[in-house]
mmCIF file of C-alpha atoms in Angstrom:
data_model
loop_
_atom_site.group_PDB
_atom_site.id
_atom_site.type_symbol
_atom_site.label_atom_id
_atom_site.label_comp_id
_atom_site.label_asym_id
_atom_site.label_seq_id
_atom_site.Cartn_x
_atom_site.Cartn_y
_atom_site.Cartn_z
ATOM 1 C CA MET A 1 -44.738 19.315 -32.170
ATOM 2 C CA THR A 2 -43.479 19.035 -28.587
ATOM 3 C CA GLY A 3 -39.880 20.056 -29.092
ATOM 4 C CA THR A 4 -38.868 17.045 -27.179
ATOM 5 C CA ARG A 5 -34.701 16.267 -27.501
ATOM 6 C CA ILE A 6 -33.416 12.790 -27.086
ATOM 7 C CA VAL A 7 -29.543 12.649 -26.742
ATOM 8 C CA GLU A 8 -28.083 9.266 -26.631
ATOM 9 C CA HIS A 9 -24.526 7.727 -25.976
ATOM 10 C CA LEU A 10 -25.359 4.235 -26.010
ATOM 11 C CA THR A 11 -22.150 1.558 -24.608
ATOM 12 C CA ASP A 12 -22.092 -1.449 -24.809
ATOM 13 C CA ARG A 13 -23.345 -2.485 -20.790
ATOM 14 C CA ALA A 14 -22.496 -6.493 -22.057
ATOM 15 C CA TRP A 15 -18.584 -6.040 -22.624
ATOM 16 C CA THR A 16 -18.521 -3.955 -18.694
ATOM 17 C CA ALA A 17 -20.960 -6.475 -17.357
ATOM 18 C CA ASP A 18 -18.661 -9.166 -18.361
ATOM 19 C CA ALA A 19 -15.332 -7.319 -17.362
ATOM 20 C CA VAL A 20 -16.766 -6.818 -13.593
ATOM 21 C CA ARG A 21 -17.516 -10.227 -13.769
ATOM 22 C CA ARG A 22 -14.242 -11.444 -14.483
ATOM 23 C CA ILE A 23 -12.658 -9.225 -11.571
ATOM 24 C CA ASP A 24 -15.066 -10.742 -8.812
ATOM 25 C CA ALA A 25 -14.387 -13.980 -10.015
ATOM 26 C CA ASP A 26 -10.912 -13.289 -9.383
ATOM 27 C CA ALA A 27 -11.328 -12.123 -6.164
ATOM 28 C CA ARG A 28 -13.377 -14.543 -5.071
ATOM 29 C CA ARG A 29 -10.499 -17.504 -6.715
ATOM 30 C CA SER A 30 -7.884 -15.759 -4.626
ATOM 31 C CA ALA A 31 -10.322 -15.417 -1.435
ATOM 32 C CA ASP A 32 -8.642 -13.063 1.681
ATOM 33 C CA THR A 33 -4.754 -12.691 2.390
ATOM 34 C CA HIS A 34 -3.692 -14.267 5.558
ATOM 35 C CA LEU A 35 -3.303 -12.543 9.356
ATOM 36 C CA LEU A 36 0.187 -14.370 10.728
ATOM 37 C CA LYS A 37 0.904 -13.449 14.323
ATOM 38 C CA VAL A 38 4.370 -12.820 15.135
ATOM 39 C CA ASP A 39 5.924 -14.172 18.360
ATOM 40 C CA LEU A 40 7.210 -11.824 20.820
ATOM 41 C CA PRO A 41 9.270 -12.490 23.500
ATOM 42 C CA GLU A 42 7.924 -13.389 27.219
ATOM 43 C CA TRP A 43 8.011 -9.468 27.862
ATOM 44 C CA SER A 44 5.059 -9.459 26.115
ATOM 45 C CA ARG A 45 2.999 -11.055 28.769
ATOM 46 C CA ALA A 46 3.642 -8.358 31.330
ATOM 47 C CA PRO A 47 1.043 -6.241 30.569
ATOM 48 C CA ALA A 48 -2.386 -7.861 32.149
ATOM 49 C CA GLY A 49 -3.903 -9.711 29.087
ATOM 50 C CA GLY A 50 -0.731 -9.434 26.634
ATOM 51 C CA ILE A 51 0.155 -7.591 23.861
ATOM 52 C CA ASP A 52 0.045 -9.154 20.263
ATOM 53 C CA LEU A 53 1.288 -8.563 17.237
ATOM 54 C CA TYR A 54 -0.091 -9.303 13.803
ATOM 55 C CA LEU A 55 0.506 -8.852 10.056
ATOM 56 C CA LYS A 56 -2.006 -9.093 7.536
ATOM 57 C CA ASP A 57 0.239 -10.844 4.624
ATOM 58 C CA GLU A 58 -0.739 -8.625 1.200
ATOM 59 C CA SER A 59 1.799 -10.800 -0.578
ATOM 60 C CA THR A 60 -0.301 -13.889 -1.090
ATOM 61 C CA HIS A 61 -2.185 -11.874 -3.342
ATOM 62 C CA PRO A 62 -1.901 -13.174 -7.007
ATOM 63 C CA THR A 63 0.435 -9.799 -8.089
ATOM 64 C CA GLY A 64 2.226 -10.215 -5.130
ATOM 65 C CA SER A 65 1.693 -7.143 -3.296
ATOM 66 C CA LEU A 66 -0.986 -4.949 -1.311
ATOM 67 C CA LYS A 67 -1.225 -2.870 -4.869
ATOM 68 C CA HIS A 68 -3.510 -5.563 -5.837
ATOM 69 C CA ARG A 69 -6.184 -4.256 -3.738
ATOM 70 C CA LEU A 70 -5.844 -1.111 -5.031
ATOM 71 C CA ALA A 71 -5.442 -2.021 -8.808
ATOM 72 C CA ARG A 72 -8.902 -4.000 -8.355
ATOM 73 C CA SER A 73 -10.577 -1.104 -6.669
ATOM 74 C CA LEU A 74 -9.762 1.166 -9.440
ATOM 75 C CA PHE A 75 -10.671 -0.965 -12.360
ATOM 76 C CA LEU A 76 -13.701 -1.693 -10.758
ATOM 77 C CA TYR A 77 -14.169 2.617 -10.493
ATOM 78 C CA ALA A 78 -13.343 3.170 -13.689
ATOM 79 C CA LEU A 79 -15.583 0.406 -15.138
ATOM 80 C CA CYS A 80 -18.462 1.167 -13.134
ATOM 81 C CA ASN A 81 -17.918 5.288 -14.451
ATOM 82 C CA GLY A 82 -17.932 3.830 -18.211
ATOM 83 C CA TRP A 83 -14.161 5.268 -18.275
ATOM 84 C CA ILE A 84 -12.602 1.996 -19.239
ATOM 85 C CA ARG A 85 -14.736 0.400 -22.165
ATOM 86 C CA GLN A 86 -13.840 -2.592 -24.813
ATOM 87 C CA GLY A 87 -10.361 -2.020 -26.227
ATOM 88 C CA THR A 88 -9.592 1.253 -23.580
ATOM 89 C CA THR A 89 -5.701 1.817 -23.617
ATOM 90 C CA VAL A 90 -5.269 2.355 -19.553
ATOM 91 C CA ILE A 91 -2.820 4.285 -17.979
ATOM 92 C CA GLU A 92 -0.689 4.893 -15.181
ATOM 93 C CA ALA A 93 2.435 6.962 -13.676
ATOM 94 C CA SER A 94 4.518 3.976 -12.435
ATOM 95 C CA SER A 95 6.999 1.692 -11.989
ATOM 96 C CA GLY A 96 6.153 -0.262 -9.015
ATOM 97 C CA SER A 97 4.075 -2.845 -7.614
ATOM 98 C CA THR A 98 0.731 -0.904 -8.451
ATOM 99 C CA ALA A 99 1.667 -1.203 -12.427
ATOM 100 C CA VAL A 100 1.947 -4.626 -12.174
ATOM 101 C CA SER A 101 -1.045 -5.359 -10.396
ATOM 102 C CA GLU A 102 -2.958 -3.122 -12.682
ATOM 103 C CA ALA A 103 -0.986 -4.652 -15.708
ATOM 104 C CA TYR A 104 -2.700 -7.875 -13.913
ATOM 105 C CA PHE A 105 -6.369 -6.590 -14.557
ATOM 106 C CA ALA A 106 -6.045 -5.116 -18.022
ATOM 107 C CA LYS A 107 -4.740 -8.144 -18.970
ATOM 108 C CA LEU A 108 -7.684 -9.790 -17.308
ATOM 109 C CA ILE A 109 -10.487 -8.095 -18.980
ATOM 110 C CA GLY A 110 -8.446 -7.840 -22.711
ATOM 111 C CA VAL A 111 -7.637 -4.545 -22.327
ATOM 112 C CA PRO A 112 -4.150 -2.464 -23.079
ATOM 113 C CA PHE A 113 -2.021 -1.618 -20.575
ATOM 114 C CA VAL A 114 0.797 1.081 -20.705
ATOM 115 C CA ALA A 115 3.132 1.879 -17.384
ATOM 116 C CA VAL A 116 4.957 5.251 -17.143
ATOM 117 C CA MET A 117 7.690 5.237 -15.858
ATOM 118 C CA VAL A 118 11.614 6.648 -15.267
ATOM 119 C CA GLU A 119 14.416 5.372 -17.419
ATOM 120 C CA GLY A 120 16.642 3.919 -14.839
ATOM 121 C CA THR A 121 13.839 1.771 -13.522
ATOM 122 C CA SER A 122 15.097 -1.724 -12.365
ATOM 123 C CA PRO A 123 14.802 -3.986 -14.747
ATOM 124 C CA ARG A 124 12.990 -6.738 -12.616
ATOM 125 C CA LYS A 125 10.079 -4.313 -12.567
ATOM 126 C CA THR A 126 9.348 -3.667 -16.566
ATOM 127 C CA GLN A 127 9.974 -7.432 -16.482
ATOM 128 C CA LEU A 128 7.477 -8.060 -14.174
ATOM 129 C CA ILE A 129 4.789 -5.379 -15.983
ATOM 130 C CA GLU A 130 5.697 -7.234 -19.295
ATOM 131 C CA ALA A 131 4.916 -10.485 -18.060
ATOM 132 C CA GLU A 132 1.566 -9.273 -17.120
ATOM 133 C CA GLY A 133 1.318 -8.029 -21.118
ATOM 134 C CA GLY A 134 2.121 -4.725 -19.693
ATOM 135 C CA MET A 135 4.239 -1.730 -22.317
ATOM 136 C CA CYS A 136 6.601 0.454 -20.418
ATOM 137 C CA HIS A 137 6.526 3.769 -21.895
ATOM 138 C CA PHE A 138 10.192 5.484 -20.565
ATOM 139 C CA VAL A 139 10.543 9.268 -19.415
ATOM 140 C CA GLY A 140 13.828 11.357 -18.081
ATOM 141 C CA SER A 141 12.513 12.657 -15.174
ATOM 142 C CA PRO A 142 9.924 11.881 -12.385
ATOM 143 C CA SER A 143 8.694 14.944 -12.146
ATOM 144 C CA GLU A 144 7.448 13.698 -16.505
ATOM 145 C CA ILE A 145 5.207 10.973 -15.706
ATOM 146 C CA TYR A 146 1.876 12.563 -14.788
ATOM 147 C CA SER A 147 1.917 14.949 -17.848
ATOM 148 C CA VAL A 148 3.042 12.262 -20.406
ATOM 149 C CA ALA A 149 0.453 9.954 -18.707
ATOM 150 C CA GLN A 150 -2.168 12.793 -19.398
ATOM 151 C CA ARG A 151 -0.872 13.779 -23.098
ATOM 152 C CA LEU A 152 -0.868 9.623 -23.621
ATOM 153 C CA GLU A 153 -4.279 9.369 -22.095
ATOM 154 C CA THR A 154 -5.568 11.781 -25.224
ATOM 155 C CA GLU A 155 -3.385 10.876 -28.233
ATOM 156 C CA LEU A 156 -4.158 7.021 -27.160
ATOM 157 C CA ASN A 157 -8.309 8.078 -26.835
ATOM 158 C CA GLY A 158 -7.240 5.658 -23.332
ATOM 159 C CA HIS A 159 -7.878 6.395 -19.759
ATOM 160 C CA PHE A 160 -5.473 7.187 -17.005
ATOM 161 C CA ILE A 161 -6.239 5.347 -14.081
ATOM 162 C CA ASP A 162 -3.805 7.523 -12.148
ATOM 163 C CA GLN A 163 -3.906 5.772 -8.758
ATOM 164 C CA PHE A 164 -2.482 8.367 -6.691
ATOM 165 C CA THR A 165 -5.823 10.796 -7.066
ATOM 166 C CA MET A 166 -8.422 7.480 -7.161
ATOM 167 C CA ALA A 167 -7.192 5.866 -4.490
ATOM 168 C CA GLU A 168 -9.112 6.937 -1.852
ATOM 169 C CA ARG A 169 -12.265 7.524 -3.816
ATOM 170 C CA ALA A 170 -12.144 3.907 -5.616
ATOM 171 C CA THR A 171 -11.896 1.912 -2.379
ATOM 172 C CA ASP A 172 -15.453 1.447 -0.618
ATOM 173 C CA TRP A 173 -14.468 2.328 3.035
ATOM 174 C CA ARG A 174 -17.344 1.269 4.898
ATOM 175 C CA GLY A 175 -16.779 -2.340 3.689
ATOM 176 C CA ASN A 176 -17.197 -4.720 0.793
ATOM 177 C CA ASN A 177 -13.812 -6.455 2.093
ATOM 178 C CA ASN A 178 -11.863 -4.021 2.010
ATOM 179 C CA ILE A 179 -8.807 -4.313 4.169
ATOM 180 C CA ALA A 180 -9.940 -2.928 6.709
ATOM 181 C CA GLU A 181 -13.157 -4.806 7.271
ATOM 182 C CA SER A 182 -10.956 -8.116 6.298
ATOM 183 C CA VAL A 183 -8.458 -7.331 9.420
ATOM 184 C CA PHE A 184 -11.347 -6.900 11.841
ATOM 185 C CA GLU A 185 -13.326 -9.748 10.673
ATOM 186 C CA GLN A 186 -9.886 -12.099 10.880
ATOM 187 C CA MET A 187 -9.295 -10.632 14.200
ATOM 188 C CA SER A 188 -12.830 -11.383 15.753
ATOM 189 C CA GLY A 189 -11.570 -14.223 17.408
ATOM 190 C CA GLU A 190 -8.212 -13.037 18.593
ATOM 191 C CA PRO A 191 -7.336 -12.705 22.337
ATOM 192 C CA HIS A 192 -7.886 -8.558 21.562
ATOM 193 C CA PRO A 193 -9.777 -8.244 18.846
ATOM 194 C CA VAL A 194 -10.312 -5.025 18.277
ATOM 195 C CA PRO A 195 -6.793 -3.871 17.864
ATOM 196 C CA GLU A 196 -4.759 -0.449 19.875
ATOM 197 C CA TRP A 197 -3.348 0.350 16.768
ATOM 198 C CA ILE A 198 -3.316 0.017 12.844
ATOM 199 C CA VAL A 199 0.077 0.633 11.149
ATOM 200 C CA VAL A 200 0.290 1.746 7.421
ATOM 201 C CA GLY A 201 2.205 3.022 5.839
ATOM 202 C CA ALA A 202 1.455 5.801 2.671
ATOM 203 C CA GLY A 203 2.304 5.562 -0.996
ATOM 204 C CA THR A 204 -1.128 6.902 -2.445
ATOM 205 C CA GLY A 205 -2.715 7.388 0.814
ATOM 206 C CA GLY A 206 -5.516 5.350 -0.139
ATOM 207 C CA THR A 207 -4.859 2.396 2.299
ATOM 208 C CA SER A 208 -4.434 5.221 5.407
ATOM 209 C CA ALA A 209 -7.990 6.703 4.644
ATOM 210 C CA THR A 210 -9.588 3.353 4.073
ATOM 211 C CA PHE A 211 -8.270 2.510 7.387
ATOM 212 C CA GLY A 212 -9.227 5.998 8.994
ATOM 213 C CA ARG A 213 -12.539 6.404 7.534
ATOM 214 C CA TYR A 214 -13.400 2.551 8.797
ATOM 215 C CA LEU A 215 -12.610 2.704 12.054
ATOM 216 C CA ARG A 216 -14.844 6.039 12.610
ATOM 217 C CA TYR A 217 -17.614 4.264 10.840
ATOM 218 C CA GLN A 218 -17.487 1.309 13.049
ATOM 219 C CA ARG A 219 -16.846 3.078 15.847
ATOM 220 C CA HIS A 220 -14.207 1.856 17.210
ATOM 221 C CA ASP A 221 -11.288 2.610 19.086
ATOM 222 C CA THR A 222 -8.086 1.658 17.328
ATOM 223 C CA ARG A 223 -5.954 4.519 16.801
ATOM 224 C CA LEU A 224 -4.205 4.544 13.262
ATOM 225 C CA ALA A 225 -0.493 4.942 12.714
ATOM 226 C CA VAL A 226 1.042 5.897 9.562
ATOM 227 C CA VAL A 227 4.801 5.998 8.973
ATOM 228 C CA ASP A 228 6.765 7.841 6.394
ATOM 229 C CA VAL A 229 10.501 7.442 5.205
ATOM 230 C CA GLU A 230 13.326 9.725 4.066
ATOM 231 C CA ASN A 231 12.493 12.195 1.819
ATOM 232 C CA SER A 232 8.542 12.050 1.809
ATOM 233 C CA VAL A 233 6.801 14.847 2.625
ATOM 234 C CA PHE A 234 3.504 12.886 4.430
ATOM 235 C CA LEU A 235 4.915 13.715 7.521
ATOM 236 C CA PRO A 236 6.400 17.628 7.233
ATOM 237 C CA ALA A 237 2.455 18.371 5.488
ATOM 238 C CA TYR A 238 0.894 16.378 8.641
ATOM 239 C CA GLU A 239 2.770 18.460 10.980
ATOM 240 C CA ALA A 240 2.698 21.729 9.409
ATOM 241 C CA GLY A 241 -0.857 21.382 8.254
ATOM 242 C CA ASP A 242 0.919 22.309 4.920
ATOM 243 C CA GLY A 243 -0.298 20.242 1.302
ATOM 244 C CA SER A 244 1.778 22.401 -0.592
ATOM 245 C CA LEU A 245 5.205 20.999 0.211
ATOM 246 C CA THR A 246 7.315 19.208 -1.939
ATOM 247 C CA SER A 247 10.804 17.430 -2.010
ATOM 248 C CA ALA A 248 13.313 17.049 -5.129
ATOM 249 C CA THR A 249 14.795 13.686 -4.051
ATOM 250 C CA ALA A 250 12.341 10.101 -4.324
ATOM 251 C CA SER A 251 12.003 7.604 -1.696
ATOM 252 C CA ARG A 252 14.051 4.919 -0.888
ATOM 253 C CA ILE A 253 11.477 2.477 0.369
ATOM 254 C CA GLU A 254 9.208 1.061 -2.610
ATOM 255 C CA GLY A 255 5.891 1.721 -2.314
ATOM 256 C CA ILE A 256 5.453 4.544 0.353
ATOM 257 C CA GLY A 257 6.868 8.208 0.679
ATOM 258 C CA ARG A 258 5.960 11.144 -2.069
ATOM 259 C CA PRO A 259 8.268 13.851 -3.306
ATOM 260 C CA ARG A 260 4.181 15.417 -2.892
ATOM 261 C CA VAL A 261 1.304 15.342 -1.047
ATOM 262 C CA GLU A 262 -0.936 12.882 -3.278
ATOM 263 C CA PRO A 263 -4.571 13.597 -3.348
ATOM 264 C CA SER A 264 -5.497 10.723 -1.686
ATOM 265 C CA PHE A 265 -4.012 11.477 1.538
ATOM 266 C CA VAL A 266 -6.403 12.292 3.881
ATOM 267 C CA SER A 267 -4.465 13.339 6.646
ATOM 268 C CA GLN A 268 -7.413 14.421 9.128
ATOM 269 C CA VAL A 269 -8.048 9.991 9.755
ATOM 270 C CA ILE A 270 -4.604 9.710 10.726
ATOM 271 C CA ASP A 271 -3.913 9.558 14.644
ATOM 272 C CA ARG A 272 0.056 9.661 14.984
ATOM 273 C CA MET A 273 2.130 9.597 11.939
ATOM 274 C CA VAL A 274 6.292 8.370 12.761
ATOM 275 C CA GLY A 275 9.200 9.100 10.679
ATOM 276 C CA VAL A 276 11.399 6.057 9.974
ATOM 277 C CA PRO A 277 14.928 6.426 8.675
ATOM 278 C CA ASP A 278 15.835 4.673 5.717
ATOM 279 C CA SER A 279 18.290 2.695 7.474
ATOM 280 C CA ALA A 280 15.662 0.947 10.436
ATOM 281 C CA SER A 281 13.820 0.592 7.256
ATOM 282 C CA VAL A 282 16.060 -2.046 5.679
ATOM 283 C CA ALA A 283 17.237 -3.379 9.219
ATOM 284 C CA ALA A 284 14.217 -3.965 10.276
ATOM 285 C CA ALA A 285 13.124 -5.876 6.970
ATOM 286 C CA ARG A 286 16.077 -7.533 7.422
ATOM 287 C CA PHE A 287 15.160 -8.290 11.051
ATOM 288 C CA LEU A 288 12.029 -9.331 10.544
ATOM 289 C CA SER A 289 12.410 -11.525 7.814
ATOM 290 C CA ALA A 290 15.083 -13.353 9.623
ATOM 291 C CA ARG A 291 12.487 -14.052 12.315
ATOM 292 C CA LEU A 292 9.795 -15.405 9.971
ATOM 293 C CA GLY A 293 11.893 -16.906 7.799
ATOM 294 C CA ARG A 294 11.035 -15.498 4.652
ATOM 295 C CA ARG A 295 11.893 -11.969 3.291
ATOM 296 C CA VAL A 296 9.353 -9.306 3.539
ATOM 297 C CA GLY A 297 10.170 -5.734 1.478
ATOM 298 C CA GLY A 298 11.401 -2.446 2.789
ATOM 299 C CA SER A 299 7.682 -0.977 3.539
ATOM 300 C CA THR A 300 7.180 -3.971 5.583
ATOM 301 C CA GLY A 301 10.655 -2.883 7.094
ATOM 302 C CA THR A 302 8.859 0.417 7.928
ATOM 303 C CA ASN A 303 5.248 -0.890 9.093
ATOM 304 C CA PHE A 304 7.273 -3.264 11.267
ATOM 305 C CA TRP A 305 9.648 -0.484 12.948
ATOM 306 C CA GLY A 306 6.466 1.752 13.657
ATOM 307 C CA ALA A 307 4.478 -1.088 15.357
ATOM 308 C CA CYS A 308 7.611 -1.757 17.529
ATOM 309 C CA THR A 309 7.703 1.832 18.932
ATOM 310 C CA LEU A 310 4.241 1.586 19.329
ATOM 311 C CA ILE A 311 4.266 -1.862 21.689
ATOM 312 C CA THR A 312 7.047 -0.320 23.359
ATOM 313 C CA GLU A 313 5.067 2.454 24.984
ATOM 314 C CA MET A 314 2.018 -0.014 25.757
ATOM 315 C CA VAL A 315 4.872 -2.070 27.773
ATOM 316 C CA ALA A 316 5.817 0.931 29.460
ATOM 317 C CA THR A 317 2.505 2.206 30.237
ATOM 318 C CA GLY A 318 1.130 -1.698 31.246
ATOM 319 C CA ARG A 319 -1.136 -1.527 28.998
ATOM 320 C CA ALA A 320 -2.421 -4.763 26.723
ATOM 321 C CA GLY A 321 -3.443 -5.229 23.501
ATOM 322 C CA SER A 322 -3.246 -5.809 19.823
ATOM 323 C CA VAL A 323 -1.201 -4.312 17.175
ATOM 324 C CA VAL A 324 -2.208 -4.582 14.028
ATOM 325 C CA THR A 325 0.470 -3.674 10.634
ATOM 326 C CA LEU A 326 1.212 -4.912 6.583
ATOM 327 C CA LEU A 327 3.238 -7.285 5.403
ATOM 328 C CA CYS A 328 2.924 -5.229 1.809
ATOM 329 C CA ASP A 329 5.050 -7.432 -0.430
ATOM 330 C CA SER A 330 7.907 -10.333 -0.774
ATOM 331 C CA GLY A 331 11.228 -9.252 0.083
ATOM 332 C CA ASP A 332 12.272 -11.521 -3.079
ATOM 333 C CA ARG A 333 11.759 -9.013 -5.624
ATOM 334 C CA TYR A 334 14.412 -6.586 -3.601
ATOM 335 C CA ASP A 335 17.336 -8.902 -4.010
ATOM 336 C CA HIS A 336 19.241 -6.156 -5.963
ATOM 337 C CA THR A 337 18.512 -3.305 -3.202
ATOM 338 C CA TYR A 338 17.429 -3.887 0.424
ATOM 339 C CA PHE A 339 19.197 -7.291 0.062
ATOM 340 C CA ASN A 340 21.948 -6.407 -1.381
ATOM 341 C CA ASP A 341 24.867 -5.306 0.870
ATOM 342 C CA ASP A 342 27.058 -3.523 -1.829
ATOM 343 C CA TRP A 343 24.054 -1.727 -2.889
ATOM 344 C CA VAL A 344 23.297 -1.009 1.258
ATOM 345 C CA ALA A 345 27.053 0.608 0.703
ATOM 346 C CA ALA A 346 26.654 2.759 -2.032
ATOM 347 C CA GLU A 347 23.578 4.551 -0.118
ATOM 348 C CA ARG A 348 25.855 4.772 2.707
ATOM 349 C CA LEU A 349 22.929 3.440 5.015
ATOM 350 C CA ASP A 350 24.372 1.826 8.089
ATOM 351 C CA LEU A 351 22.547 -1.300 9.369
ATOM 352 C CA GLU A 352 24.060 -1.746 12.560
ATOM 353 C CA PRO A 353 22.552 0.951 15.038
ATOM 354 C CA PRO A 354 19.004 0.668 13.937
ATOM 355 C CA THR A 355 19.669 -3.520 14.348
ATOM 356 C CA ALA A 356 20.974 -3.565 17.858
ATOM 357 C CA VAL A 357 17.464 -0.880 18.833
ATOM 358 C CA LEU A 358 15.647 -4.314 17.375
ATOM 359 C CA THR A 359 17.545 -6.936 19.003
ATOM 360 C CA ASP A 360 17.516 -5.463 22.200
ATOM 361 C CA PHE A 361 13.757 -4.679 21.899
ATOM 362 C CA PHE A 362 13.075 -8.108 21.357
ATOM 363 C CA GLU A 363 15.233 -9.494 24.506
ATOM 364 C CA THR A 364 13.934 -6.773 26.741
ATOM 365 C CA GLY A 365 11.170 -4.908 25.626
ATOM 366 C CA THR A 366 12.430 -1.583 25.338
ATOM 367 C CA TRP A 367 13.336 0.949 23.174
ATOM 368 C CA ARG A 368 16.666 2.723 23.062
ATOM 369 C CA ASP A 369 16.810 4.663 19.641
#
């Protein structure tokens, strides 16, 4: 006897291989999202070479938002780590676009999905999740969603996919058709192929981490600006260098802004943060929607406002180049909020001053905030 001891935990690799194949096939079918060029007025030609603004249109994903990329990465990461197996119930603490996209991928590979969300979440969101085969589990307070998701993971012998912790590590920031690589490939034939600025918001922090790491890995001179909204602690934490800050109030701009600094928020890769009032986010979403002839969501308005402030600086200093930001999702999801005058009034948001700022900006190229 040699004392050799063998312990095995054999799993059904064939099922996992088929699940990964299904997700890869879905990505090939949907191809990539569009890069839209926004028409800027004549003043944008003043710096030699001009200034160009682009929107990476993530609303063209099958589930209609930027979160489709994140959900795909989270599922592949969990599958390849052996956390999701045949029959595993996937649980998420989310009532927004991430849960919609995750429900889509759970249905694609044939596993149950539960979204833990706060009571009073809009029926439109629950309908989208349920339309993809997901189930909604309601809790009384936002502070409960994480603990309840963890409890359900234990009770159901499932997997809490945890977007807020896993977002920055699930995405391959070196490439593999992540959003940063896609932007630079699509920009390669443009007048200014290496942008002066990339502008994104932060919800989990995964998108900003991906862009920031990719810019360093590829040795691009592009700088990364992250916009933040009211009641979010990302900007105050960035300013103070204190990741323990919290807020008692949730963000009104869906998809971005958090009451705590999420584990996926990597502040060290961010060159600048810009605080955007909620009234400016909503006004900018409406203003941009009118110019594009299609509605965009509130987080896209936040991105657009931040991009315009940077373009103003470039005009003032005579610096040519390009700015790229994200069209995160369609404004059609927000008929009851950002595009509803009664909701705006109830929230005491005055849209006239920021609308005047944007109107003046497009007329003159100056910023009178």
